[in-house]
Amino acid sequence: MRITWYEMKKALTSPIVLILFVAFLGFNGFQILSQSHAKEEINAVNDLIATYGRTITDESLSKLLNDLNEDAEQLGGQDGAESFLNELTYERYEAFSQTEKEQVDRLELFYTYYIKGRDVEERYKGIHMDELRSEFLVSVKESSRFEKFMSQEFTNWEERYEEIVATEEYKEWFFLGEYKMHSEMYRSLLKNAALQSVILIVLMTALVTNYEVEQRTQLLLYTTQKGRFLMRNKFAASLLLATLTFFMLLIPSFILYFTIYDFSEVWQTVVSSGLNWEYKLPYITWWELEVWQFFLLAIAVEWGVVILIAVLGFFLSLWIKNTYFTWILSMAVLIGLFLLPSVFNAYPALQFVTLLNVTTLLLNPHMYFSGGITLTRVQYFEVWSLLIGFAVATILSILSYRRFMKKDVV
Amino acid sequence: MQLFWLEFKKIFSWKLLLLLGVVNFLLFNLLLSFHLEHFPNGRPQTDVFAIEQKLIPLYGAEISEEELQEIKSMYEDRVKIADELVANDPEAEELNLANYEDLVAYNDAQEGLSEYFDQLLYGKGEQILWELQGWEGLIENYEFQADSLAAQVAQNTGAQKEYFQNRIDNEVYSFYSDTVTMNFKDYKTNMAIIIWINVAILLSLVYFRDTRAKLVPLQYSSQHGRNVYRTKWWASLAATTTLVVTLVAVYMALYWTNGTASHLQLPLSSFGWYDHWYDMTFLQYMLLSIGLIVLFAFGVAVLSLSLSTIAPNAVVLIGTQILLFFVMIAGVSTYLIRDMILLWNAPLLTPLATSLFVVVIIVLAWLIWKREIKRDFMN
């Protein structure tokens, strides 16, 4: 354990690693802050949930409308909130005092929520599953068995959609889809932190693994009693470093994120909420996941990906024995894996198999656990990708470790 | 001289060439192939490009009143095809559409019209309807030009206002779209990133390899002495030149397959969507872009050599390169390459930032040389 720690220190005490850490954190912080101009507006959903409850029901909607109408009356609107807002002109708005303006803004915002909440049922039930199915299956019609499999997946997803509709799971308040909070949180922040850790992890793994060769101490070290078993410590150090790096980048970024955006009431909302509708489709998740569950699971999956990439770096280090080339080749392998599926555009079954690689998971945390009309949205996609990744990583590591144990030390 | 060639050959070792081949293949597929395969990207861009290729040899950059009438009559000829299509379609008859004009009247009150239009647009009318949209876009843009320039004058202040006022005064109106220039801007930005990465990979090991092998004391105490350092520097710059020229040639040859030669002689002011501080032909703009990319490639070369000299280990080498490339990709490639002389950036941004970059590079190189020639190499 002590040796593992010393191996880790070789990477951690390198000043450039610390500088990169600070630079990455600064970049994340800058990105969060530069997006945060509407934070008060966004956070208002917490008041909404606190007052009217998490679920959107007819009673809570009519209560909300009543309150809005009263507010409008206080501001001088005689016929309720809707006509008040419709008749609101720029001149009239400017005539209000500062506090009144804030009230008007709030009224307008809550009225938007009211409209979205009122219409969510119609909108959600208006998803045409049949159209989506044909759109989805157009790309996979080639091989019959594969089509059967994908068709079955789609049927399962359709059932899940029907279940959501039947249990009214989607009727929960969430940030308006226009704010793109789900994308912001996962596609921007989590993905960036994961990418940044990949850059650092491969560098650290290569440094630790190749250290003896680079420092010309391998002849001395590998002939001691501890000898080549040192590589086990180096492997453990790589994995620990990967974990440490990932969370060191993630935790400060998300602390800043959650101090700016208030999630206190939203944590228990389901991700499949009908308001969480950013693009063509809402996030129709395979399971009923609340925001905090999705958050923790997404981090766990990215953590697995990051560990796998550390193993990749370790594997390449054992063969190349040169930190510089190891780093470049690791990045090249990752880019290659990312590009690989596009080679098989004509063979959907092969394309599906090649999509089950770590880069798909690395780059798309916002699409985890959700069904949809692309090949990557099947159920358990994350589990499969990780399992395949771990199988490949284990085999490669064992092979190269055994080779390392036997080969000439020089 | 012999040492120079030996060093030159050492830089281009087969291993490194192989690595560069792999890196170029991957980065080409990641960053560039899209801008070749998907040019012109979608419709009506495809049609606009085809129309422009037809019109440029006939009328050139400036369109006179007569020429505009001729272009309009060409458009009218095309409209007749659409008229026929509509006239012979039983479905159109049901909707009481006699010709193309009725079809695009955008009569909201008439039920089923917009659905029918969409159906034609993505069905049997695909070819002609998109083409007509292309024509209309170009012609309308030209006819409203004076108004939109006047609006720009009203909206802007300072030098930008002056620019638009000048265009009104001199009656510099643009007829063509920016389909071609936008594609070139995307292409050259990504090409710049690839070339810089290549240069960094090529040169980062030149001195570092010796440091790691603890060769430096041997080199500096030999008869040739510290001239080894200089020779390696010149060999590296020669290698950079070779690599950059090759890559620019290959990637511009690939760009050539987009078939934009027709637009080369047009001035930038004849492309309607973007405005630039200086007016030059597209060819000149292209050459200026390449010149700037090459200049920054040599900057990256000097930085990589300096880093290679002072880096104590590979982690520092790579870590600093990551930071450098963050600046090069997020800053330099966006503001100084893509938006080089764009009207919406400060006019002095590119010249000043580039000069500053050059000065920093020269000073850095000078400092590193001085240090290397004097330093105590046993440390």
mmCIF file of N, CA and C in Angstrom, chain A residues 14 16-17 19-20 23 27 199 203 207 214 216 322-325 327-329 332 335-336 338-339, chain B residues 16 19 23 26-27 29-30 200-201 204-205 208 212-213 314-320 322-323 326:
data_model
loop_
_atom_site.group_PDB
_atom_site.id
_atom_site.type_symbol
_atom_site.label_atom_id
_atom_site.label_comp_id
_atom_site.label_asym_id
_atom_site.label_seq_id
_atom_site.Cartn_x
_atom_site.Cartn_y
_atom_site.Cartn_z
ATOM 1 N N SER A 14 3.786 16.283 -9.684
ATOM 2 C CA SER A 14 4.282 16.960 -10.885
ATOM 3 C C SER A 14 3.545 18.286 -11.037
ATOM 4 N N ILE A 16 3.065 20.351 -13.377
ATOM 5 C CA ILE A 16 2.245 20.587 -14.572
ATOM 6 C C ILE A 16 0.883 19.918 -14.422
ATOM 7 N N VAL A 17 0.847 18.786 -13.700
ATOM 8 C CA VAL A 17 -0.445 18.124 -13.457
ATOM 9 C C VAL A 17 -1.340 19.045 -12.637
ATOM 10 N N ILE A 19 -1.105 22.320 -12.494
ATOM 11 C CA ILE A 19 -1.497 23.457 -13.335
ATOM 12 C C ILE A 19 -2.670 23.063 -14.234
ATOM 13 N N LEU A 20 -2.600 21.853 -14.803
ATOM 14 C CA LEU A 20 -3.698 21.403 -15.668
ATOM 15 C C LEU A 20 -5.003 21.269 -14.882
ATOM 16 N N ALA A 23 -6.317 24.670 -14.419
ATOM 17 C CA ALA A 23 -6.810 25.201 -15.689
ATOM 18 C C ALA A 23 -8.165 24.577 -16.038
ATOM 19 N N PHE A 27 -11.711 26.431 -16.280
ATOM 20 C CA PHE A 27 -12.520 26.375 -17.497
ATOM 21 C C PHE A 27 -13.956 25.980 -17.170
ATOM 22 N N ILE A 199 -7.790 13.072 -20.381
ATOM 23 C CA ILE A 199 -6.516 13.674 -20.783
ATOM 24 C C ILE A 199 -5.469 13.494 -19.684
ATOM 25 N N LEU A 203 -2.137 10.534 -19.174
ATOM 26 C CA LEU A 203 -0.824 11.123 -18.906
ATOM 27 C C LEU A 203 -0.221 10.548 -17.627
ATOM 28 N N LEU A 207 2.946 8.034 -17.192
ATOM 29 C CA LEU A 207 4.075 8.490 -16.368
ATOM 30 C C LEU A 207 4.454 7.439 -15.339
ATOM 31 N N GLU A 214 11.944 5.495 -18.170
ATOM 32 C CA GLU A 214 12.328 6.863 -18.498
ATOM 33 C C GLU A 214 13.477 7.341 -17.620
ATOM 34 N N ARG A 216 15.682 5.424 -16.285
ATOM 35 C CA ARG A 216 16.752 4.444 -16.399
ATOM 36 C C ARG A 216 17.015 3.730 -15.081
ATOM 37 N N ASN A 322 7.154 4.493 -23.624
ATOM 38 C CA ASN A 322 7.562 5.870 -23.882
ATOM 39 C C ASN A 322 6.342 6.733 -23.608
ATOM 40 N N THR A 323 6.438 7.556 -22.579
ATOM 41 C CA THR A 323 5.268 8.318 -22.133
ATOM 42 C C THR A 323 4.668 9.141 -23.262
ATOM 43 N N TYR A 324 5.542 9.785 -24.036
ATOM 44 C CA TYR A 324 5.078 10.687 -25.078
ATOM 45 C C TYR A 324 4.227 9.960 -26.108
ATOM 46 N N PHE A 325 4.783 8.845 -26.623
ATOM 47 C CA PHE A 325 4.037 8.114 -27.652
ATOM 48 C C PHE A 325 2.832 7.407 -27.063
ATOM 49 N N TRP A 327 0.916 8.516 -24.739
ATOM 50 C CA TRP A 327 -0.181 9.481 -24.633
ATOM 51 C C TRP A 327 -0.823 9.730 -25.984
ATOM 52 N N ILE A 328 0.015 9.984 -26.987
ATOM 53 C CA ILE A 328 -0.535 10.280 -28.312
ATOM 54 C C ILE A 328 -1.307 9.086 -28.858
ATOM 55 N N LEU A 329 -0.743 7.884 -28.698
ATOM 56 C CA LEU A 329 -1.429 6.706 -29.227
ATOM 57 C C LEU A 329 -2.729 6.416 -28.474
ATOM 58 N N ALA A 332 -5.155 8.594 -29.923
ATOM 59 C CA ALA A 332 -5.466 8.127 -31.274
ATOM 60 C C ALA A 332 -6.412 6.934 -31.209
ATOM 61 N N ILE A 335 -9.890 8.244 -30.433
ATOM 62 C CA ILE A 335 -10.512 8.863 -31.614
ATOM 63 C C ILE A 335 -10.906 7.775 -32.613
ATOM 64 N N GLY A 336 -10.029 6.779 -32.760
ATOM 65 C CA GLY A 336 -10.326 5.672 -33.667
ATOM 66 C C GLY A 336 -11.594 4.938 -33.251
ATOM 67 N N PHE A 338 -13.999 6.133 -31.552
ATOM 68 C CA PHE A 338 -15.132 7.030 -31.782
ATOM 69 C C PHE A 338 -15.559 7.009 -33.252
ATOM 70 N N LEU A 339 -14.568 6.934 -34.160
ATOM 71 C CA LEU A 339 -14.888 6.982 -35.590
ATOM 72 C C LEU A 339 -15.328 5.623 -36.137
ATOM 73 N N LEU B 16 8.039 7.829 -36.592
ATOM 74 C CA LEU B 16 7.307 9.088 -36.477
ATOM 75 C C LEU B 16 6.421 9.302 -37.702
ATOM 76 N N LEU B 19 3.396 7.295 -37.231
ATOM 77 C CA LEU B 19 2.509 7.929 -36.260
ATOM 78 C C LEU B 19 1.778 9.112 -36.893
ATOM 79 N N VAL B 23 -2.179 9.682 -37.224
ATOM 80 C CA VAL B 23 -2.794 10.887 -36.663
ATOM 81 C C VAL B 23 -3.532 11.667 -37.744
ATOM 82 N N LEU B 26 -6.770 9.866 -38.786
ATOM 83 C CA LEU B 26 -7.847 10.000 -37.798
ATOM 84 C C LEU B 26 -8.389 11.424 -37.762
ATOM 85 N N LEU B 27 -7.484 12.393 -37.712
ATOM 86 C CA LEU B 27 -7.951 13.775 -37.598
ATOM 87 C C LEU B 27 -8.659 14.225 -38.867
ATOM 88 N N ASN B 29 -10.513 12.341 -40.724
ATOM 89 C CA ASN B 29 -11.874 11.800 -40.627
ATOM 90 C C ASN B 29 -12.695 12.494 -39.562
ATOM 91 N N LEU B 30 -12.020 12.911 -38.491
ATOM 92 C CA LEU B 30 -12.736 13.541 -37.388
ATOM 93 C C LEU B 30 -13.132 14.975 -37.730
ATOM 94 N N ALA B 200 3.664 19.878 -33.811
ATOM 95 C CA ALA B 200 4.018 19.638 -32.404
ATOM 96 C C ALA B 200 4.509 18.211 -32.213
ATOM 97 N N ILE B 201 3.839 17.250 -32.837
ATOM 98 C CA ILE B 201 4.272 15.854 -32.685
ATOM 99 C C ILE B 201 5.648 15.659 -33.315
ATOM 100 N N SER B 204 8.441 17.784 -30.876
ATOM 101 C CA SER B 204 8.520 17.780 -29.412
ATOM 102 C C SER B 204 9.652 16.919 -28.877
ATOM 103 N N LEU B 205 10.071 15.929 -29.650
ATOM 104 C CA LEU B 205 11.081 15.018 -29.108
ATOM 105 C C LEU B 205 12.507 15.408 -29.500
ATOM 106 N N PHE B 208 14.290 16.625 -26.422
ATOM 107 C CA PHE B 208 13.896 15.845 -25.262
ATOM 108 C C PHE B 208 14.494 14.433 -25.302
ATOM 109 N N ARG B 212 16.581 12.850 -22.231
ATOM 110 C CA ARG B 212 16.190 11.624 -21.564
ATOM 111 C C ARG B 212 17.307 10.589 -21.631
ATOM 112 N N ALA B 213 18.034 10.569 -22.744
ATOM 113 C CA ALA B 213 19.121 9.601 -22.883
ATOM 114 C C ALA B 213 20.392 10.091 -22.199
ATOM 115 N N ALA B 314 8.686 13.823 -19.673
ATOM 116 C CA ALA B 314 7.643 13.765 -20.697
ATOM 117 C C ALA B 314 6.333 14.376 -20.216
ATOM 118 N N VAL B 315 6.084 14.292 -18.902
ATOM 119 C CA VAL B 315 4.815 14.815 -18.408
ATOM 120 C C VAL B 315 4.745 16.329 -18.581
ATOM 121 N N VAL B 316 5.854 17.008 -18.277
ATOM 122 C CA VAL B 316 5.892 18.449 -18.481
ATOM 123 C C VAL B 316 5.713 18.765 -19.960
ATOM 124 N N LEU B 317 6.381 17.970 -20.785
ATOM 125 C CA LEU B 317 6.308 18.179 -22.235
ATOM 126 C C LEU B 317 4.853 18.097 -22.717
ATOM 127 N N ILE B 318 4.188 16.996 -22.368
ATOM 128 C CA ILE B 318 2.812 16.802 -22.848
ATOM 129 C C ILE B 318 1.869 17.804 -22.176
ATOM 130 N N GLY B 319 2.019 17.961 -20.855
ATOM 131 C CA GLY B 319 1.124 18.857 -20.123
ATOM 132 C C GLY B 319 1.148 20.271 -20.684
ATOM 133 N N THR B 320 2.354 20.774 -20.985
ATOM 134 C CA THR B 320 2.436 22.126 -21.533
ATOM 135 C C THR B 320 1.854 22.180 -22.942
ATOM 136 N N ILE B 322 -0.617 20.431 -23.957
ATOM 137 C CA ILE B 322 -2.082 20.447 -23.818
ATOM 138 C C ILE B 322 -2.557 21.880 -23.602
ATOM 139 N N LEU B 323 -1.872 22.584 -22.702
ATOM 140 C CA LEU B 323 -2.259 23.983 -22.456
ATOM 141 C C LEU B 323 -2.083 24.823 -23.713
ATOM 142 N N PHE B 326 -4.788 24.135 -26.103
ATOM 143 C CA PHE B 326 -6.048 24.732 -25.672
ATOM 144 C C PHE B 326 -6.136 26.173 -26.185
#
